[in-house]
């Protein structure tokens, strides 16, 4: 998750990320197609991007390189859904026939985990660190 802090209300979609091999090309695609303004996020030896609204006032999504800890993420728009207790939600996911794709892991003041539901759809669950 990059850019503006996600909403913290349980049950809401708090952020969107797209993780791809070449984030700069896809950044430019969405800049041209929908008018988003990129804000570089320093990742050490490369940059990921928070994409801002056309007026530059609101964080809309992240576009990230499939490198390092993001190498296992699927190249699709990934929504982050806020949950009250990440560990409990991950346990319930597995108990109900879902699976963990990546994580849980920490990002700034949040923890998140990418899951796949029994039908094959993928999303991320996130919660604030305690």
Short mmCIF file of N, CA and C in Angstrom, two decimals:
data_model
loop_
_atom_site.label_atom_id
_atom_site.label_comp_id
_atom_site.label_asym_id
_atom_site.label_seq_id
_atom_site.Cartn_x
_atom_site.Cartn_y
_atom_site.Cartn_z
N UNK A 1 0.86 -1.16 0.00
CA UNK A 1 0.00 0.00 0.00
C UNK A 1 0.90 1.22 0.00
N UNK A 2 0.58 2.16 -0.82
CA UNK A 2 1.40 3.34 -0.97
C UNK A 2 0.55 4.59 -0.88
N UNK A 3 1.21 5.73 -0.66
CA UNK A 3 0.52 7.00 -0.73
C UNK A 3 -0.31 7.29 0.49
N UNK A 4 -1.48 7.83 0.28
CA UNK A 4 -2.37 8.27 1.35
C UNK A 4 -2.78 7.11 2.25
N UNK A 5 -2.89 7.39 3.57
CA UNK A 5 -3.28 6.35 4.52
C UNK A 5 -4.67 5.81 4.18
N UNK A 6 -4.82 4.49 4.24
CA UNK A 6 -6.12 3.89 3.94
C UNK A 6 -7.18 4.27 4.96
N UNK A 7 -8.45 4.17 4.55
CA UNK A 7 -9.55 4.32 5.49
C UNK A 7 -9.41 3.23 6.54
N UNK A 8 -9.91 3.49 7.75
CA UNK A 8 -9.75 2.52 8.82
C UNK A 8 -11.06 1.86 9.22
N UNK A 9 -12.13 2.14 8.54
CA UNK A 9 -13.42 1.57 8.90
C UNK A 9 -13.48 0.11 8.47
N UNK A 10 -13.74 -0.78 9.45
CA UNK A 10 -13.81 -2.21 9.19
C UNK A 10 -14.86 -2.49 8.12
N UNK A 11 -14.49 -3.35 7.18
CA UNK A 11 -15.41 -3.75 6.12
C UNK A 11 -15.33 -2.90 4.87
N UNK A 12 -14.53 -1.84 4.88
CA UNK A 12 -14.43 -0.97 3.70
C UNK A 12 -13.21 -1.33 2.86
N UNK A 13 -13.30 -1.02 1.56
CA UNK A 13 -12.14 -1.12 0.69
C UNK A 13 -11.30 0.11 0.98
N UNK A 14 -10.10 -0.11 1.49
CA UNK A 14 -9.28 1.00 1.96
C UNK A 14 -8.19 1.42 0.98
N UNK A 15 -7.86 0.59 0.01
CA UNK A 15 -6.81 0.94 -0.94
C UNK A 15 -6.88 -0.01 -2.13
N UNK A 16 -6.17 0.34 -3.21
CA UNK A 16 -6.05 -0.47 -4.39
C UNK A 16 -4.60 -0.41 -4.86
N UNK A 17 -4.05 -1.57 -5.23
CA UNK A 17 -2.69 -1.65 -5.77
C UNK A 17 -2.69 -2.52 -7.01
N UNK A 18 -1.78 -2.21 -7.90
CA UNK A 18 -1.51 -3.04 -9.06
C UNK A 18 -0.02 -3.32 -9.04
N UNK A 19 0.36 -4.59 -9.02
CA UNK A 19 1.77 -4.97 -8.97
C UNK A 19 2.13 -5.66 -10.27
N UNK A 20 3.11 -5.10 -10.98
CA UNK A 20 3.47 -5.56 -12.33
C UNK A 20 4.99 -5.54 -12.51
N UNK A 21 5.46 -6.17 -13.58
CA UNK A 21 6.90 -6.23 -13.84
C UNK A 21 7.50 -4.85 -14.09
N UNK A 22 6.82 -4.00 -14.86
CA UNK A 22 7.35 -2.68 -15.16
C UNK A 22 6.34 -1.60 -14.76
N UNK A 23 6.45 -1.18 -13.52
CA UNK A 23 5.48 -0.22 -12.98
C UNK A 23 5.52 1.12 -13.72
N UNK A 24 6.68 1.54 -14.22
CA UNK A 24 6.77 2.83 -14.91
C UNK A 24 5.92 2.85 -16.18
N UNK A 25 5.93 1.76 -16.94
CA UNK A 25 5.11 1.70 -18.16
C UNK A 25 3.62 1.75 -17.81
N UNK A 26 3.23 1.02 -16.79
CA UNK A 26 1.82 0.97 -16.41
C UNK A 26 1.40 2.27 -15.75
N UNK A 27 2.30 2.90 -15.00
CA UNK A 27 2.06 4.24 -14.44
C UNK A 27 1.69 5.19 -15.57
N UNK A 28 2.49 5.18 -16.62
CA UNK A 28 2.25 6.08 -17.76
C UNK A 28 0.93 5.75 -18.46
N UNK A 29 0.61 4.46 -18.57
CA UNK A 29 -0.65 4.05 -19.18
C UNK A 29 -1.84 4.68 -18.44
N UNK A 30 -1.88 4.52 -17.11
CA UNK A 30 -3.01 5.05 -16.35
C UNK A 30 -2.99 6.58 -16.28
N UNK A 31 -1.82 7.18 -16.33
CA UNK A 31 -1.75 8.64 -16.40
C UNK A 31 -2.42 9.14 -17.67
N UNK A 32 -2.14 8.48 -18.78
CA UNK A 32 -2.70 8.89 -20.07
C UNK A 32 -4.17 8.52 -20.22
N UNK A 33 -4.55 7.33 -19.75
CA UNK A 33 -5.92 6.84 -19.98
C UNK A 33 -6.92 7.48 -19.03
N UNK A 34 -6.58 7.63 -17.74
CA UNK A 34 -7.56 8.13 -16.77
C UNK A 34 -7.16 9.45 -16.12
N UNK A 35 -5.95 9.93 -16.39
CA UNK A 35 -5.54 11.23 -15.87
C UNK A 35 -4.93 11.24 -14.48
N UNK A 36 -4.62 10.05 -13.94
CA UNK A 36 -3.99 10.01 -12.62
C UNK A 36 -2.60 10.63 -12.67
N UNK A 37 -2.22 11.28 -11.57
CA UNK A 37 -0.91 11.90 -11.45
C UNK A 37 -0.02 11.02 -10.56
N UNK A 38 1.15 10.61 -11.06
CA UNK A 38 2.02 9.74 -10.27
C UNK A 38 2.83 10.51 -9.22
N UNK A 39 2.96 9.91 -8.06
CA UNK A 39 3.83 10.41 -7.00
C UNK A 39 4.81 9.28 -6.68
N UNK A 40 6.10 9.47 -6.99
CA UNK A 40 7.08 8.42 -6.75
C UNK A 40 7.21 8.10 -5.25
N UNK A 41 7.36 6.81 -4.94
CA UNK A 41 7.60 6.33 -3.59
C UNK A 41 8.95 5.61 -3.62
N UNK A 42 9.92 6.13 -2.90
CA UNK A 42 11.27 5.57 -2.89
C UNK A 42 11.28 4.19 -2.23
N UNK A 43 11.70 3.19 -2.97
CA UNK A 43 11.78 1.82 -2.46
C UNK A 43 13.23 1.37 -2.32
N UNK A 44 14.17 2.32 -2.29
CA UNK A 44 15.59 1.98 -2.19
C UNK A 44 16.25 2.10 -3.54
N UNK A 45 16.29 1.00 -4.29
CA UNK A 45 16.95 1.03 -5.60
C UNK A 45 15.97 1.18 -6.77
N UNK A 46 14.70 1.43 -6.46
CA UNK A 46 13.70 1.71 -7.50
C UNK A 46 12.56 2.49 -6.87
N UNK A 47 11.60 2.90 -7.70
CA UNK A 47 10.44 3.64 -7.21
C UNK A 47 9.15 2.91 -7.57
N UNK A 48 8.24 2.84 -6.61
CA UNK A 48 6.86 2.49 -6.87
C UNK A 48 6.11 3.81 -6.95
N UNK A 49 4.80 3.76 -7.20
CA UNK A 49 4.06 5.00 -7.43
C UNK A 49 2.71 5.00 -6.71
N UNK A 50 2.45 6.09 -6.01
CA UNK A 50 1.09 6.37 -5.55
C UNK A 50 0.47 7.18 -6.67
N UNK A 51 -0.70 6.77 -7.09
CA UNK A 51 -1.38 7.47 -8.17
C UNK A 51 -2.43 8.38 -7.53
N UNK A 52 -2.34 9.65 -7.88
CA UNK A 52 -3.22 10.67 -7.30
C UNK A 52 -4.32 11.04 -8.29
N UNK A 53 -5.40 11.59 -7.76
CA UNK A 53 -6.50 12.05 -8.60
C UNK A 53 -5.96 13.09 -9.59
N UNK A 54 -6.69 13.34 -10.68
CA UNK A 54 -6.22 14.31 -11.67
C UNK A 54 -5.87 15.69 -11.08
N UNK A 55 -6.55 16.10 -10.00
CA UNK A 55 -6.22 17.37 -9.38
C UNK A 55 -5.06 17.25 -8.39
N UNK A 56 -4.56 16.03 -8.17
CA UNK A 56 -3.42 15.80 -7.29
C UNK A 56 -3.73 15.84 -5.80
N UNK A 57 -5.00 15.88 -5.44
CA UNK A 57 -5.38 16.04 -4.03
C UNK A 57 -5.64 14.76 -3.28
N UNK A 58 -5.97 13.67 -3.99
CA UNK A 58 -6.39 12.45 -3.31
C UNK A 58 -5.62 11.25 -3.83
N UNK A 59 -5.14 10.40 -2.91
CA UNK A 59 -4.52 9.15 -3.30
C UNK A 59 -5.58 8.19 -3.80
N UNK A 60 -5.37 7.62 -4.98
CA UNK A 60 -6.35 6.73 -5.59
C UNK A 60 -5.90 5.27 -5.51
N UNK A 61 -4.63 5.02 -5.85
CA UNK A 61 -4.14 3.65 -5.95
C UNK A 61 -2.62 3.64 -5.94
N UNK A 62 -2.06 2.45 -5.82
CA UNK A 62 -0.62 2.27 -5.95
C UNK A 62 -0.33 1.43 -7.18
N UNK A 63 0.77 1.75 -7.85
CA UNK A 63 1.27 0.92 -8.93
C UNK A 63 2.70 0.56 -8.54
N UNK A 64 2.92 -0.75 -8.36
CA UNK A 64 4.15 -1.25 -7.76
C UNK A 64 4.86 -2.22 -8.69
N UNK A 65 6.18 -2.29 -8.51
CA UNK A 65 6.99 -3.28 -9.23
C UNK A 65 6.85 -4.64 -8.55
N UNK A 66 6.81 -5.68 -9.33
CA UNK A 66 6.78 -7.05 -8.81
C UNK A 66 8.22 -7.46 -8.48
N UNK A 67 8.74 -6.87 -7.41
CA UNK A 67 10.11 -7.14 -6.96
C UNK A 67 10.11 -7.36 -5.45
N UNK A 68 11.18 -7.96 -4.98
CA UNK A 68 11.33 -8.13 -3.54
C UNK A 68 10.13 -8.80 -2.91
N UNK A 69 9.60 -8.18 -1.87
CA UNK A 69 8.47 -8.78 -1.15
C UNK A 69 7.20 -8.79 -1.99
N UNK A 70 7.16 -8.03 -3.08
CA UNK A 70 5.98 -8.02 -3.95
C UNK A 70 6.09 -8.98 -5.13
N UNK A 71 7.16 -9.74 -5.22
CA UNK A 71 7.39 -10.61 -6.37
C UNK A 71 6.31 -11.67 -6.53
N UNK A 72 5.65 -12.09 -5.45
CA UNK A 72 4.65 -13.16 -5.51
C UNK A 72 3.24 -12.67 -5.77
N UNK A 73 3.05 -11.36 -5.85
CA UNK A 73 1.69 -10.83 -6.01
C UNK A 73 1.23 -10.95 -7.46
N UNK A 74 -0.03 -11.30 -7.66
CA UNK A 74 -0.54 -11.44 -9.03
C UNK A 74 -0.67 -10.09 -9.73
N UNK A 75 -0.48 -10.04 -11.06
CA UNK A 75 -0.59 -8.80 -11.82
C UNK A 75 -2.06 -8.45 -12.09
N UNK A 76 -2.74 -8.03 -11.06
CA UNK A 76 -4.15 -7.66 -11.16
C UNK A 76 -4.40 -6.55 -10.16
N UNK A 77 -5.49 -5.81 -10.36
CA UNK A 77 -5.88 -4.82 -9.36
C UNK A 77 -6.24 -5.55 -8.08
N UNK A 78 -5.60 -5.18 -7.01
CA UNK A 78 -5.78 -5.82 -5.72
C UNK A 78 -6.42 -4.82 -4.76
N UNK A 79 -7.62 -5.15 -4.27
CA UNK A 79 -8.27 -4.28 -3.29
C UNK A 79 -7.86 -4.73 -1.89
N UNK A 80 -7.71 -3.75 -1.01
CA UNK A 80 -7.40 -3.99 0.40
C UNK A 80 -8.66 -3.73 1.21
N UNK A 81 -9.11 -4.72 1.96
CA UNK A 81 -10.32 -4.61 2.77
C UNK A 81 -9.90 -4.56 4.23
N UNK A 82 -10.36 -3.54 4.95
CA UNK A 82 -10.01 -3.38 6.36
C UNK A 82 -10.77 -4.39 7.21
N UNK A 83 -10.04 -5.08 8.09
CA UNK A 83 -10.63 -6.02 9.04
C UNK A 83 -10.23 -5.61 10.45
N UNK A 84 -10.98 -6.06 11.44
CA UNK A 84 -10.71 -5.71 12.83
C UNK A 84 -9.48 -6.43 13.36
N UNK A 85 -9.32 -7.71 13.03
CA UNK A 85 -8.22 -8.53 13.55
C UNK A 85 -7.68 -9.37 12.39
N UNK A 86 -6.54 -8.98 11.88
CA UNK A 86 -5.99 -9.64 10.69
C UNK A 86 -5.75 -11.12 10.93
N UNK A 87 -5.13 -11.47 12.04
CA UNK A 87 -4.82 -12.88 12.30
C UNK A 87 -6.09 -13.73 12.37
N UNK A 88 -7.12 -13.21 13.02
CA UNK A 88 -8.39 -13.93 13.10
C UNK A 88 -9.01 -14.08 11.71
N UNK A 89 -8.99 -13.02 10.90
CA UNK A 89 -9.57 -13.10 9.56
C UNK A 89 -8.81 -14.08 8.68
N UNK A 90 -7.49 -14.13 8.81
CA UNK A 90 -6.69 -15.08 8.02
C UNK A 90 -7.04 -16.51 8.44
N UNK A 91 -7.15 -16.76 9.73
CA UNK A 91 -7.54 -18.10 10.21
C UNK A 91 -8.92 -18.50 9.66
N UNK A 92 -9.85 -17.58 9.72
CA UNK A 92 -11.21 -17.86 9.23
C UNK A 92 -11.19 -18.12 7.73
N UNK A 93 -10.37 -17.38 7.00
CA UNK A 93 -10.24 -17.58 5.55
C UNK A 93 -9.83 -19.03 5.26
N UNK A 94 -8.79 -19.48 5.92
CA UNK A 94 -8.28 -20.83 5.68
C UNK A 94 -9.30 -21.87 6.13
N UNK A 95 -9.91 -21.66 7.29
CA UNK A 95 -10.92 -22.59 7.80
C UNK A 95 -12.10 -22.73 6.85
N UNK A 96 -12.41 -21.69 6.11
CA UNK A 96 -13.57 -21.68 5.21
C UNK A 96 -13.22 -22.05 3.77
N UNK A 97 -11.99 -22.56 3.55
CA UNK A 97 -11.62 -23.05 2.23
C UNK A 97 -10.82 -22.09 1.38
N UNK A 98 -10.48 -20.92 1.92
CA UNK A 98 -9.61 -19.99 1.20
C UNK A 98 -8.15 -20.33 1.45
N UNK A 99 -7.26 -19.55 0.87
CA UNK A 99 -5.84 -19.78 1.11
C UNK A 99 -5.09 -18.46 1.16
N UNK A 100 -3.93 -18.51 1.77
CA UNK A 100 -3.05 -17.35 1.88
C UNK A 100 -2.14 -17.34 0.65
N UNK A 101 -2.12 -16.23 -0.07
CA UNK A 101 -1.26 -16.06 -1.24
C UNK A 101 0.06 -15.41 -0.83
N UNK A 102 0.00 -14.44 0.10
CA UNK A 102 1.20 -13.72 0.54
C UNK A 102 0.93 -13.12 1.92
N UNK A 103 1.93 -13.19 2.79
CA UNK A 103 1.83 -12.57 4.11
C UNK A 103 1.34 -13.55 5.16
N UNK A 104 0.91 -12.97 6.26
CA UNK A 104 0.79 -11.56 6.62
C UNK A 104 2.17 -10.89 6.73
N UNK A 105 2.16 -9.60 6.44
CA UNK A 105 3.37 -8.79 6.59
C UNK A 105 3.01 -7.35 6.91
N UNK A 106 4.03 -6.58 7.28
CA UNK A 106 3.83 -5.20 7.70
C UNK A 106 4.18 -4.22 6.59
N UNK A 107 3.43 -3.11 6.57
CA UNK A 107 3.70 -2.00 5.65
C UNK A 107 3.33 -0.73 6.39
N UNK A 108 4.34 0.04 6.76
CA UNK A 108 4.14 1.26 7.54
C UNK A 108 3.37 0.93 8.81
N UNK A 109 2.24 1.57 9.08
CA UNK A 109 1.50 1.31 10.31
C UNK A 109 0.43 0.23 10.14
N UNK A 110 0.46 -0.50 9.02
CA UNK A 110 -0.55 -1.52 8.74
C UNK A 110 0.08 -2.89 8.60
N UNK A 111 -0.74 -3.91 8.81
CA UNK A 111 -0.40 -5.28 8.47
C UNK A 111 -1.39 -5.71 7.40
N UNK A 112 -0.93 -6.55 6.48
CA UNK A 112 -1.84 -7.04 5.45
C UNK A 112 -1.48 -8.45 5.04
N UNK A 113 -2.43 -9.09 4.39
CA UNK A 113 -2.26 -10.44 3.90
C UNK A 113 -3.08 -10.57 2.63
N UNK A 114 -2.50 -11.15 1.59
CA UNK A 114 -3.23 -11.40 0.35
C UNK A 114 -3.81 -12.80 0.44
N UNK A 115 -5.12 -12.89 0.21
CA UNK A 115 -5.81 -14.18 0.29
C UNK A 115 -6.51 -14.49 -1.03
N UNK A 116 -6.88 -15.76 -1.17
CA UNK A 116 -7.70 -16.20 -2.30
C UNK A 116 -8.92 -16.89 -1.72
N UNK A 117 -10.09 -16.49 -2.17
CA UNK A 117 -11.31 -17.10 -1.65
C UNK A 117 -11.54 -18.46 -2.34
N UNK A 118 -12.51 -19.26 -1.88
CA UNK A 118 -12.73 -20.58 -2.47
C UNK A 118 -13.09 -20.55 -3.96
N UNK A 119 -13.58 -19.43 -4.48
CA UNK A 119 -13.90 -19.33 -5.91
C UNK A 119 -12.69 -18.93 -6.75
N UNK A 120 -11.58 -18.55 -6.09
CA UNK A 120 -10.37 -18.17 -6.81
C UNK A 120 -10.09 -16.69 -6.86
N UNK A 121 -11.01 -15.85 -6.36
CA UNK A 121 -10.80 -14.41 -6.37
C UNK A 121 -9.77 -14.03 -5.31
N UNK A 122 -8.98 -13.01 -5.61
CA UNK A 122 -7.89 -12.58 -4.75
C UNK A 122 -8.17 -11.17 -4.23
N UNK A 123 -7.87 -10.94 -2.95
CA UNK A 123 -7.93 -9.62 -2.34
C UNK A 123 -6.92 -9.57 -1.20
N UNK A 124 -6.75 -8.41 -0.63
CA UNK A 124 -5.87 -8.27 0.54
C UNK A 124 -6.73 -7.86 1.72
N UNK A 125 -6.40 -8.38 2.89
CA UNK A 125 -7.01 -7.96 4.14
C UNK A 125 -5.99 -7.10 4.85
N UNK A 126 -6.43 -6.00 5.48
CA UNK A 126 -5.49 -5.12 6.18
C UNK A 126 -6.07 -4.69 7.51
N UNK A 127 -5.17 -4.40 8.44
CA UNK A 127 -5.57 -3.86 9.73
C UNK A 127 -4.44 -2.99 10.26
N UNK A 128 -4.81 -2.07 11.12
CA UNK A 128 -3.80 -1.23 11.74
C UNK A 128 -3.01 -2.06 12.71
N UNK A 129 -1.70 -1.72 12.85
CA UNK A 129 -0.88 -2.39 13.85
C UNK A 129 -1.38 -2.01 15.23
N UNK A 130 -1.29 -2.94 16.15
CA UNK A 130 -1.72 -2.66 17.53
C UNK A 130 -0.74 -1.76 18.24
#
